[in-house]
Amino acid sequence: MMTPALNTVPFVSVEHMMRIVLAVGVERVLADLAGCIEADFRRWESFDKTPRIAAHSLDGVIELMPTSDGTAYGFKYVNGHPKNIRSGRQTVTAFGVLADVGNGYPVLLSEMTILTALRTAATSALAAKYLAPPGARTMALIGNGAQAEFQALAFKALLGVDRLRLYDIDPAATAKCLRNLAGLGFDLQPCTSIAAAVEGAEIVTTVTADKQNATILTDNLVGAGIHINGVGGDCAGKTELHPDVLRRSDIVVEYAPQTRIEGEIQQLPADHPVTELWQIVTGRVPGRREAAQVTLFDSVGFAIEDFSALRYLRATLAAYPFFTELDLLADPDEPRDLFGMLLRARDRAA
Amino acid sequence: MMTPALNTVPFVSVEHMMRIVLAVGVERVLADLAGCIEADFRRWESFDKTPRIAAHSLDGVIELMPTSDGTAYGFKYVNGHPKNIRSGRQTVTAFGVLADVGNGYPVLLSEMTILTALRTAATSALAAKYLAPPGARTMALIGNGAQAEFQALAFKALLGVDRLRLYDIDPAATAKCLRNLAGLGFDLQPCTSIAAAVEGAEIVTTVTADKQNATILTDNLVGAGIHINGVGGDCAGKTELHPDVLRRSDIVVEYAPQTRIEGEIQQLPADHPVTELWQIVTGRVPGRREAAQVTLFDSVGFAIEDFSALRYLRATLAAYPFFTELDLLADPDEPRDLFGMLLRARDRAA
């Protein structure tokens, strides 16, 4: 349980996060996260929504993603720097905070590099639950980097996908993925081209990372009836799919105002029709309607998913208390006496 | 010196911050901070500027204040909840992060409740250096809450103000202020009314806190030639000065687009002329021009001041290493192998 001290904030480090995920089980965490995200998407209208606040530079972007449901407030700090790989750093790192709207005090600070990888995969699988062909078991996984295994396990946990066809421009990435996923219940097939990978796949996940417009999927590679889970295109100037693929697909997004800037649909006119995932989750719009339909989840990651993830994490700490208390907030004996707190610290030291 | 580990971020707790401030000396910190803010205001045009991103609720507000100079990026989380006093909490608490724009990695996480109190006072004194009557030694301090002592010491450190006339609607607040400032080189005069407090004062600082429009200073109380340092009015619907006072004053603000929403000037038409402090600091606009002029610094607090404060703090840690390293960032041996890091943690635990 949390200590009720006013001046400390529970902090979940990277090490803590790994212990929590291992204690609960990765697939269980992914399924639970998808459940939390689904529950929050059902009450979509109760959230403050704003596109993320981005600070772009030549090398990358730093973003703040805040949201609130009127009771809790959450935000995530996240960067995206493709060149980081070369200096042994993560392309994307993140941390986040959950706070009490009633008094403004933070109630949780957490690493979110791992948590973002988990919630991104959980959101993809949640979308696929409504959009993929019923009974789909085979997924092409194009891009075998940091997000790949999480996607694979989320689709296994939520949809029962257990046949993976892997491709990466770098065979070492595919080899890493094969190593990591061995023994986890998949039939794993490395492929030597994108065309080979999509063959026979009912779901195609693209999760490549490069800060530029790339064409991972061209129209001729996309057969009738498949579901495309487009995860890698997630900022202005960074896309993975040929516009012809988009024009043939029924497109589902998280939050249209943000996705039109950051997603695959930045390649389309601003009025191209899209459905927001919450509309499908709440039953206002049907998911997959027919067998031949090509569906696309144009994933960019939205603040509410991080909020859901932080809320899930906070609840999980009750059973898995892997955190420390951080002395983050000044707590003078008398709230107006901030300076006096300083004087008393001096007297204690003397 | 900082540890160069890729996965950890130096963290300055409240306790650390107090140790740093006491080791350096409060007045020295205030003067150094004012110097950093002044230096950053001189290169105003090199900063990304955006009004803060606020999440308002019935009880208060939670804000994110980001900025960047293209090399470093900083943001502050800050709340404002006037009712917190009743539950023994701070009205305003804050923490902040400094990051490297080149790779997006945070390089410092710090408490900012104390640091904000310091930078707010330093900014006020910096403005007064250019705006107050030359040789001013007497200041009325109206509102004797958490910010009062910091204001007093900043004006002492930067301008030599050593005579204080204190007033608060709550005599206990004034008594607290008198206690805390005793022996610090001030001639202290408690007053029983605002009118008594402003008598003979060359500088009037208003720093009351209530989430509403109040009228602390009416026009008849404002004599010719004084400088008003208006600190308490800092969000929409929260002001301290009668509009007649504003109309008689030459008004200086931090960043006009933000101050027109949050400052005293929210009471004036949107085209009422104001000067931004950086214009005075850089010499583009003169500060005080004549003895009879009434000047007003309409302080609301701007992101660049927090950036300056975080940058000062980071530099200060080299000489005063009061911080711990926080395991905030995932650092897999191979950057693309986030999932493998999890597997290796499992193997270590087994």
XYZ file of C-alpha atoms in Angstrom:
700
model
C 0.000 0.000 0.000
C 1.023 3.586 -0.530
C 2.407 5.568 2.338
C 0.052 8.482 2.964
C 2.902 10.960 3.575
C 2.106 14.259 1.885
C 5.608 14.949 0.635
C 6.498 11.704 -1.120
C 5.457 10.276 -4.452
C 5.660 6.562 -5.313
C 8.306 6.020 -7.998
C 8.430 2.992 -10.274
C 11.922 2.622 -11.724
C 12.858 0.595 -14.782
C 13.986 -2.226 -12.479
C 10.675 -2.065 -10.588
C 8.702 -2.091 -13.818
C 10.502 -5.210 -14.984
C 9.817 -6.920 -11.663
C 6.126 -6.016 -11.876
C 5.792 -7.231 -15.472
C 7.601 -10.483 -14.677
C 5.582 -11.048 -11.509
C 2.236 -10.493 -13.247
C 3.329 -12.107 -16.536
C 3.826 -10.244 -19.836
C 0.738 -11.572 -21.607
C -1.411 -10.951 -18.557
C -0.135 -7.367 -18.314
C -0.879 -6.838 -22.015
C -4.408 -8.230 -21.666
C -5.085 -6.198 -18.509
C -3.731 -3.039 -20.141
C -5.936 -3.601 -23.187
C -8.852 -3.959 -20.778
C -8.028 -0.660 -19.053
C -7.609 1.132 -22.379
C -10.889 -0.328 -23.635
C -12.662 0.788 -20.449
C -11.260 4.309 -20.803
C -12.131 4.441 -24.521
C -15.709 3.552 -23.530
C -15.836 6.788 -21.526
C -13.930 8.740 -24.189
C -16.087 11.832 -23.816
C -15.149 12.309 -20.155
C -11.503 12.998 -21.063
C -9.774 16.269 -21.852
C -8.221 15.667 -25.243
C -5.444 17.672 -26.825
C -2.854 16.727 -29.441
C 0.535 16.265 -27.832
C 2.803 19.297 -27.338
C 5.867 18.636 -29.430
C 9.283 20.318 -29.458
C 10.876 19.363 -32.749
C 14.577 19.582 -33.513
C 16.795 18.402 -36.327
C 17.557 15.137 -34.524
C 14.174 14.294 -33.107
C 11.275 15.374 -30.984
C 10.424 15.761 -27.300
C 6.745 15.585 -26.463
C 4.425 16.090 -23.520
C 1.138 14.194 -23.641
C -1.317 15.329 -20.953
C -4.903 14.264 -20.362
C -7.421 14.167 -17.536
C -10.756 12.529 -16.777
C -11.655 15.238 -14.272
C -10.557 13.117 -11.294
C -7.048 12.033 -12.249
C -4.558 13.831 -14.468
C -1.744 12.136 -16.319
C 1.025 13.160 -18.602
C 3.878 11.453 -20.363
C 7.243 12.817 -21.416
C 8.478 10.988 -24.484
C 11.247 11.549 -26.986
C 11.791 10.177 -30.466
C 15.386 10.264 -31.746
C 16.104 7.674 -34.480
C 19.859 8.422 -34.386
C 20.078 7.381 -30.717
C 20.625 3.772 -31.776
C 24.131 4.772 -32.902
C 25.108 6.012 -29.432
C 23.637 2.977 -27.671
C 20.560 4.880 -26.544
C 16.871 4.102 -26.992
C 15.077 5.730 -29.944
C 12.126 6.314 -27.642
C 12.280 6.758 -23.882
C 9.504 7.924 -21.662
C 8.384 8.590 -18.146
C 5.054 9.725 -16.788
C 3.137 11.119 -13.872
C -0.343 10.556 -12.515
C -1.812 13.274 -10.306
C -4.894 14.029 -8.233
C -6.991 16.712 -9.937
C -8.539 17.692 -6.594
C -5.295 18.883 -5.010
C -2.823 18.829 -7.894
C -0.398 16.536 -6.087
C 1.365 13.840 -8.124
C 0.464 10.347 -6.904
C 2.784 8.307 -9.143
C 5.991 8.838 -11.108
C 6.999 5.995 -13.369
C 9.411 4.981 -16.045
C 7.355 4.632 -19.213
C 9.785 3.274 -21.801
C 8.700 -0.271 -21.005
C 5.159 0.797 -20.111
C 4.777 2.610 -23.460
C 5.980 -0.452 -25.346
C 3.344 -2.474 -23.489
C 0.466 -0.033 -23.966
C 1.280 0.489 -27.660
C 1.082 -3.244 -28.249
C -2.046 -3.552 -26.093
C -3.768 -0.792 -28.088
C -2.850 -2.456 -31.390
C -4.266 -5.757 -30.231
C -7.392 -4.049 -28.887
C -7.997 -2.472 -32.304
C -7.349 -5.796 -34.029
C -9.893 -7.495 -31.765
C -12.531 -5.422 -33.560
C -10.911 -5.234 -37.007
C -8.937 -8.385 -37.818
C -10.586 -11.300 -39.667
C -12.269 -13.565 -37.101
C -10.010 -16.441 -36.089
C -6.876 -14.849 -37.554
C -3.801 -16.740 -36.354
C -1.051 -15.602 -38.727
C 0.643 -12.208 -38.496
C 3.412 -10.678 -40.583
C 5.711 -8.662 -38.336
C 7.617 -6.179 -40.464
C 10.206 -4.351 -38.413
C 11.753 -6.480 -35.669
C 13.010 -3.754 -33.339
C 12.167 -2.833 -29.748
C 8.366 -2.961 -30.210
C 8.161 -6.245 -32.151
C 7.980 -8.821 -29.337
C 5.426 -6.752 -27.425
C 3.184 -6.634 -30.507
C 3.548 -10.374 -30.986
C 2.617 -11.188 -27.389
C -0.295 -8.735 -27.300
C -1.804 -10.323 -30.428
C -1.286 -13.745 -28.881
C -2.870 -12.699 -25.568
C -5.910 -10.966 -27.077
C -6.513 -12.751 -30.398
C -4.696 -16.056 -30.186
C -2.270 -15.165 -32.987
C 0.428 -17.845 -32.823
C 2.058 -17.869 -36.270
C 4.519 -15.070 -36.972
C 6.237 -14.228 -40.260
C 9.137 -11.920 -39.437
C 11.007 -9.524 -41.655
C 13.461 -6.719 -40.975
C 15.831 -4.897 -43.309
C 18.487 -5.925 -40.756
C 18.635 -9.743 -40.343
C 20.224 -9.245 -36.905
C 16.969 -7.664 -35.682
C 14.999 -10.673 -36.921
C 17.479 -13.016 -35.251
C 17.052 -11.117 -31.967
C 13.275 -11.393 -32.253
C 13.442 -15.128 -32.984
C 15.677 -15.607 -29.943
C 13.411 -13.609 -27.645
C 10.176 -15.222 -28.805
C 11.490 -18.797 -28.798
C 9.603 -21.012 -26.383
C 6.712 -18.586 -25.957
C 4.239 -20.604 -27.986
C 4.727 -19.191 -31.485
C 5.366 -20.845 -34.817
C 8.128 -18.469 -36.013
C 8.990 -17.995 -39.678
C 11.803 -15.607 -40.632
C 11.336 -14.188 -44.135
C 13.774 -12.641 -46.596
C 11.434 -10.019 -48.048
C 8.324 -8.064 -47.157
C 6.473 -9.894 -49.931
C 7.405 -13.241 -48.398
C 6.398 -12.085 -44.923
C 2.878 -10.954 -45.871
C 2.178 -14.201 -47.741
C -0.675 -15.992 -46.004
C -0.820 -13.426 -43.184
C -4.268 -12.298 -42.058
C -2.739 -9.473 -40.048
C 0.204 -7.332 -41.173
C 1.969 -5.299 -38.495
C 4.409 -2.652 -39.708
C 6.620 -1.281 -36.977
C 9.727 0.121 -38.604
C 11.475 3.241 -37.318
C 13.011 5.924 -39.443
C 12.311 9.655 -39.311
C 11.248 9.804 -42.950
C 8.546 8.719 -45.339
C 9.216 5.091 -46.231
C 7.112 2.668 -48.246
C 7.038 -0.612 -46.367
C 3.742 -1.735 -47.848
C 2.830 -1.087 -51.482
C -0.620 -1.753 -52.840
C 0.262 -4.980 -54.667
C 1.328 -6.583 -51.365
C -2.032 -6.031 -49.688
C -4.523 -8.827 -50.329
C -8.261 -8.607 -49.751
C -9.499 -9.176 -46.221
C -6.352 -8.436 -44.268
C -5.973 -6.160 -41.276
C -3.012 -3.798 -41.285
C -1.650 -2.665 -37.942
C 0.464 0.367 -38.868
C 2.543 1.288 -35.843
C 5.798 2.758 -37.137
C 4.496 5.929 -38.798
C 3.948 8.202 -35.830
C 5.095 11.708 -36.586
C 4.947 14.300 -39.349
C 7.173 13.181 -42.212
C 7.350 9.562 -40.996
C 5.087 7.052 -42.715
C 5.262 3.402 -43.767
C 2.374 2.752 -46.151
C 1.846 3.741 -49.762
C -1.130 6.127 -50.137
C -2.810 3.591 -52.464
C -2.952 1.161 -49.530
C -4.651 3.838 -47.448
C -7.219 4.568 -50.146
C -8.227 0.878 -50.270
C -8.538 0.559 -46.489
C -11.161 1.363 -43.912
C -9.057 3.461 -41.582
C -9.330 3.500 -37.800
C -7.367 5.993 -35.708
C -7.059 6.906 -32.048
C -7.733 10.656 -32.119
C -8.201 12.085 -35.594
C -6.840 15.635 -34.983
C -3.526 14.111 -33.841
C -3.385 11.282 -36.379
C -3.973 13.611 -39.302
C -0.683 15.291 -38.350
C 1.318 12.255 -37.258
C -0.156 9.124 -38.788
C -0.194 7.446 -42.182
C -3.199 9.599 -43.084
C -0.999 12.695 -43.206
C -0.589 11.522 -46.822
C -4.340 11.902 -47.478
C -6.582 14.971 -47.775
C -7.621 16.379 -44.379
C -11.248 15.356 -44.953
C -10.588 11.702 -45.806
C -13.085 9.701 -43.710
C -11.665 7.873 -40.692
C -13.233 6.209 -37.660
C -11.929 6.739 -34.128
C -11.352 3.493 -32.214
C -13.551 4.576 -29.294
C -16.508 4.767 -31.695
C -16.039 1.078 -32.466
C -15.378 0.112 -28.838
C -18.641 1.784 -27.781
C -20.562 0.125 -30.634
C -21.431 3.361 -32.416
C -19.624 2.199 -35.540
C -19.174 -1.463 -36.487
C -15.671 -2.962 -36.624
C -14.985 -5.409 -39.482
C -18.095 -5.769 -41.627
C -17.077 -8.195 -44.356
C -14.466 -10.753 -45.283
C -12.933 -8.873 -48.222
C -12.591 -5.590 -46.366
C -9.063 -4.228 -45.873
C -8.834 -2.560 -42.449
C -6.053 -0.342 -41.163
C -5.335 0.732 -37.617
C -3.206 3.861 -38.073
C -1.551 3.861 -34.647
C 0.350 6.887 -33.367
C -0.199 6.564 -29.600
C -2.530 8.818 -27.670
C -2.412 10.360 -24.194
C -5.443 8.448 -22.908
C -3.585 5.144 -23.467
C -0.788 6.418 -21.223
C -3.345 7.544 -18.686
C -4.881 4.060 -18.729
C -1.432 2.511 -18.343
C -0.526 4.732 -15.369
C -3.883 4.041 -13.744
C -3.355 0.293 -14.264
C 0.145 0.533 -12.817
C -1.006 2.438 -9.751
C -3.684 -0.159 -9.026
C -1.173 -2.969 -9.579
C 1.222 -1.539 -6.967
C -1.248 -2.552 -4.252
C -0.559 -6.242 -4.988
C 2.987 -5.853 -6.356
C 4.584 -3.107 -4.243
C 7.686 -2.610 -6.379
C 8.305 1.111 -5.918
C 10.173 3.576 -3.747
C 8.929 6.790 -2.196
C 10.425 9.933 -3.723
C 10.874 13.136 -1.700
C 9.501 15.267 -4.548
C 7.120 17.665 -2.791
C 7.901 20.320 -0.214
C 5.846 19.655 2.894
C 6.349 22.381 5.499
C 4.674 21.848 8.886
C 2.646 24.934 8.071
C 1.778 25.209 4.365
C 2.472 28.946 4.148
C 5.843 28.547 5.816
C 8.044 27.325 2.979
C 10.908 29.585 4.049
C 10.610 28.415 7.654
C 11.111 24.841 6.444
C 14.442 25.969 5.025
C 15.387 27.650 8.317
C 14.511 24.521 10.293
C 16.621 22.403 7.927
C 19.500 24.766 8.691
C 18.914 24.448 12.423
C 18.812 20.650 12.174
C 22.123 20.660 10.302
C 23.784 23.013 12.817
C 30.207 15.275 -11.155
C 27.391 13.432 -12.906
C 27.714 9.719 -13.489
C 27.682 9.140 -17.235
C 25.432 6.040 -16.979
C 22.853 6.148 -19.767
C 19.953 4.847 -17.730
C 20.018 7.116 -14.700
C 18.934 10.717 -14.217
C 20.201 12.947 -11.392
C 17.355 13.690 -8.988
C 17.301 16.647 -6.606
C 14.821 15.991 -3.798
C 13.319 18.616 -1.509
C 15.885 17.700 1.131
C 18.693 18.027 -1.431
C 17.380 21.382 -2.616
C 17.378 22.719 0.944
C 20.934 21.509 1.457
C 22.043 23.183 -1.769
C 20.331 26.483 -0.920
C 21.753 26.487 2.603
C 25.242 25.563 1.394
C 25.301 28.302 -1.253
C 23.347 30.809 0.853
C 19.804 32.009 0.084
C 20.736 35.523 -1.051
C 23.555 34.202 -3.186
C 21.209 31.689 -4.838
C 18.679 34.454 -5.503
C 21.328 36.725 -7.029
C 22.778 33.888 -9.131
C 19.323 32.861 -10.313
C 18.528 36.458 -11.281
C 21.796 36.468 -13.226
C 20.854 33.275 -15.086
C 17.367 34.564 -15.861
C 18.819 37.868 -17.053
C 21.294 36.025 -19.297
C 18.508 33.896 -20.777
C 16.254 36.938 -21.264
C 19.109 38.543 -23.234
C 18.849 35.664 -25.716
C 15.040 35.650 -25.601
C 14.681 35.085 -29.319
C 16.567 31.777 -29.204
C 13.814 30.178 -27.078
C 10.697 28.298 -28.125
C 7.901 30.162 -26.405
C 4.422 28.877 -25.766
C 1.848 29.792 -23.122
C 1.603 27.071 -20.498
C -0.715 24.099 -21.073
C -3.285 24.273 -18.319
C -5.817 21.690 -17.102
C -8.385 23.625 -15.109
C -10.790 22.107 -12.625
C -13.195 23.451 -10.061
C -10.564 23.323 -7.316
C -7.508 24.501 -9.180
C -5.216 24.025 -12.102
C -2.412 21.689 -13.208
C 0.003 23.131 -15.728
C 2.900 22.035 -17.893
C 5.388 24.745 -18.854
C 7.840 23.627 -21.555
C 10.513 25.601 -23.352
C 13.738 24.978 -25.239
C 16.717 26.946 -26.456
C 17.471 24.400 -29.177
C 20.170 22.713 -27.081
C 18.424 22.045 -23.794
C 14.727 21.433 -23.169
C 12.988 22.050 -19.872
C 9.522 21.724 -18.507
C 7.854 22.258 -15.184
C 4.794 20.570 -13.720
C 3.026 22.940 -11.371
C -0.350 22.990 -9.672
C -2.338 25.805 -8.096
C -4.980 24.765 -5.557
C -5.883 27.524 -3.064
C -7.963 25.135 -0.931
C -4.939 22.908 -0.277
C -4.021 25.046 2.712
C -6.988 23.520 4.565
C -5.687 19.976 4.164
C -2.134 20.881 5.173
C -0.914 20.847 1.579
C 0.932 23.480 -0.436
C -1.152 25.753 -2.668
C 1.551 25.419 -5.299
C 3.900 22.479 -5.738
C 6.142 21.835 -8.654
C 8.802 19.631 -10.131
C 10.724 19.912 -13.352
C 12.948 18.216 -15.865
C 15.844 19.353 -18.007
C 16.656 17.304 -21.109
C 19.160 17.118 -23.937
C 17.535 18.190 -27.216
C 20.104 16.193 -29.185
C 19.051 12.785 -27.853
C 15.872 13.547 -25.896
C 17.214 12.049 -22.676
C 16.377 13.807 -19.390
C 19.525 15.060 -17.633
C 17.946 16.363 -14.421
C 14.760 15.802 -12.407
C 14.220 18.205 -9.553
C 11.715 19.304 -6.979
C 10.643 22.788 -7.979
C 8.391 23.958 -5.165
C 11.351 25.624 -3.460
C 13.083 26.368 -6.763
C 9.961 28.090 -8.113
C 9.696 30.222 -4.985
C 13.332 31.245 -5.531
C 13.048 31.954 -9.266
C 9.799 33.906 -8.819
C 11.477 36.174 -6.286
C 14.621 36.441 -8.404
C 12.565 37.483 -11.450
C 10.701 40.124 -9.420
C 13.959 41.588 -8.153
C 15.455 41.477 -11.646
C 12.500 43.491 -12.985
C 12.774 45.933 -10.073
C 16.478 46.456 -10.809
C 15.353 48.146 -14.026
C 12.064 49.645 -12.812
C 12.248 50.653 -9.136
C 13.283 54.189 -8.118
C 17.100 54.300 -7.867
C 18.268 53.742 -4.302
C 14.911 52.388 -3.138
C 15.298 50.773 0.292
C 11.714 50.488 1.561
C 9.265 47.848 0.351
C 5.681 47.171 1.358
C 5.089 43.433 1.428
C 1.375 42.757 1.136
C 0.605 39.094 1.565
C 2.935 37.314 3.980
C 2.503 33.733 2.794
C 4.930 31.199 1.330
C 6.494 33.583 -1.226
C 6.980 36.601 1.065
C 10.419 35.906 2.581
C 11.860 34.926 -0.791
C 10.687 38.236 -2.265
C 12.198 40.149 0.666
C 15.582 38.454 0.359
C 15.708 38.790 -3.433
C 15.093 42.533 -3.185
C 17.751 42.757 -0.514
C 20.257 40.774 -2.551
C 19.711 42.629 -5.824
C 18.631 46.151 -4.801
C 19.682 46.586 -1.190
C 16.101 46.865 0.064
C 16.353 46.582 3.858
C 13.179 48.182 5.225
C 10.025 46.069 5.026
C 6.462 47.110 5.833
C 4.426 43.922 6.223
C 0.711 43.373 5.967
C -1.478 40.309 5.676
C -5.204 39.844 6.198
C -4.127 37.117 8.656
C -1.867 38.516 11.423
C -0.464 35.007 11.984
C 1.076 35.131 8.499
C 2.754 38.445 9.302
C 4.001 37.045 12.616
C 5.484 34.036 10.765
C 7.216 36.380 8.316
C 8.626 38.557 11.116
C 9.969 35.447 12.849
C 11.572 34.061 9.704
C 13.152 37.357 8.625
C 14.442 38.329 12.078
C 18.218 38.639 12.171
C 18.577 38.713 8.380
C 19.421 42.427 8.193
C 15.980 43.986 7.745
C 14.210 46.784 9.570
C 10.804 45.065 9.912
C 7.562 46.990 10.406
C 4.276 45.083 10.774
C 1.289 47.146 9.648
C -2.412 46.868 10.414
C -3.705 47.934 7.020
C -2.675 48.023 3.389
C -2.750 51.832 3.537
C -0.323 51.820 6.464
C 1.961 49.325 4.724
C 2.355 51.327 1.514
C 3.127 54.557 3.409
C 6.643 55.650 2.546
C 7.321 52.542 0.464
C 9.142 53.000 -2.833
C 8.324 49.459 -3.868
C 5.009 47.717 -3.245
C 4.957 43.952 -3.590
C 1.554 42.279 -3.656
C 1.672 38.551 -3.223
C -1.684 37.399 -1.930
C -3.271 34.117 -2.982
C -6.922 33.559 -3.680
C -8.472 32.115 -6.816
C -10.622 35.181 -7.449
C -10.439 38.803 -8.426
C -9.439 40.782 -5.335
C -8.561 44.446 -5.008
C -5.483 44.678 -2.854
C -4.345 47.981 -4.294
C -6.796 50.744 -5.179
C -5.758 53.834 -7.061
C -5.713 56.192 -4.044
C -3.063 54.027 -2.373
C -0.605 54.351 -5.216
C 1.631 57.396 -4.950
C 3.680 58.865 -7.778
C 7.052 57.293 -8.457
C 6.526 53.887 -6.899
C 7.236 50.513 -8.422
C 4.568 47.849 -7.999
C 5.651 44.236 -8.049
C 2.389 42.371 -8.637
C 3.033 38.690 -7.994
C -0.210 37.218 -6.662
C -2.442 37.603 -9.715
C -1.322 34.734 -11.901
C -4.269 33.027 -13.529
C -7.497 33.845 -15.295
C -9.966 35.242 -12.763
C -7.284 35.959 -10.154
C -6.074 39.549 -9.877
C -4.948 41.897 -7.114
C -4.894 45.410 -8.545
C -7.715 47.796 -9.386
C -7.830 48.533 -13.142
C -7.289 52.252 -12.393
C -3.884 51.372 -10.967
C -3.042 49.525 -14.166
C -4.098 52.456 -16.344
C -1.741 54.795 -14.462
C 1.211 52.415 -14.664
C 3.840 51.597 -17.234
C 3.347 47.859 -17.374
C 6.106 45.321 -17.819
C 5.314 41.629 -18.325
C 7.239 38.452 -18.975
C 5.516 37.114 -22.094
C 2.530 39.154 -23.240
C 0.432 36.356 -24.815
C 0.473 34.497 -21.486
C 0.132 37.546 -19.218
C -2.896 38.854 -21.106
C -4.667 35.648 -20.034
C -3.243 35.245 -16.545
C -1.940 38.558 -15.277
C -3.390 41.775 -13.906
C -3.753 43.000 -17.483
C -6.545 40.474 -18.107
C -8.629 43.390 -16.786
C -7.496 45.657 -19.652
C -8.280 45.623 -23.377
C -6.159 43.094 -25.303
C -4.298 45.894 -27.116
C -3.255 47.850 -24.009
C 0.446 48.608 -24.492
C 2.872 46.579 -22.390
C 6.618 46.021 -22.492
C 8.197 42.584 -22.167
C 10.984 42.430 -19.584
C 13.498 41.006 -22.081
C 13.113 44.188 -24.151
C 14.327 46.195 -21.164
C 17.064 43.719 -20.236
C 18.442 43.909 -23.784
C 18.254 47.718 -23.788
C 15.690 47.952 -26.595
C 13.260 49.753 -24.301
C 14.344 51.906 -21.349
C 13.403 50.835 -17.801
C 12.371 53.606 -15.412
C 12.547 56.957 -17.243
C 11.452 59.496 -14.626
C 10.914 59.967 -10.909
C 7.117 60.357 -10.979
C 6.508 57.332 -13.167
C 4.453 54.496 -11.682
C 5.841 51.178 -12.901
C 4.257 47.764 -12.591
C 5.816 44.368 -13.059
C 2.821 42.110 -13.733
C 4.436 38.795 -12.786
C 2.822 35.480 -13.668
C 5.884 33.245 -14.037
C 7.157 32.065 -17.388
C 8.706 28.821 -18.598
C 12.075 30.396 -19.472
C 12.556 31.344 -15.796
C 12.132 27.689 -14.863
C 14.519 26.706 -17.617
C 17.078 29.176 -16.218
C 16.536 27.797 -12.718
C 17.020 24.179 -13.828
C 20.116 25.136 -15.813
C 21.508 26.968 -12.749
C 20.731 23.977 -10.546
C 22.390 21.528 -12.920
C 25.562 23.640 -12.994
C 25.481 24.012 -9.207
C 25.428 20.234 -8.692
C 29.040 20.095 -9.878
C 30.150 21.972 -6.749
C 27.331 20.869 -4.450
C 26.602 17.248 -5.368
C 23.368 16.888 -3.420
C 21.423 14.504 -5.632
C 20.766 10.822 -6.196
C 20.716 8.880 -9.454
C 17.270 7.698 -10.518
C 16.781 4.550 -12.597
C 14.298 6.314 -14.904
C 15.385 5.218 -18.385
C 15.427 1.748 -19.867
C 18.942 0.948 -21.013
C 19.095 -2.420 -22.758
C 22.551 -3.678 -23.761
C 21.305 -3.483 -27.344
C 18.967 -0.531 -27.916
C 16.520 -2.474 -30.072
C 16.296 -5.252 -27.510
C 13.889 -3.859 -24.935
C 12.113 -7.180 -24.580
C 15.411 -9.017 -24.185
C 16.199 -6.766 -21.217
C 13.040 -8.080 -19.584
C 14.038 -11.672 -20.318
C 17.487 -11.132 -18.846
C 15.948 -9.602 -15.708
C 13.856 -12.784 -15.424
C 16.952 -14.948 -15.826
C 18.826 -12.939 -13.180
C 15.940 -13.385 -10.742
C 15.656 -17.133 -11.420
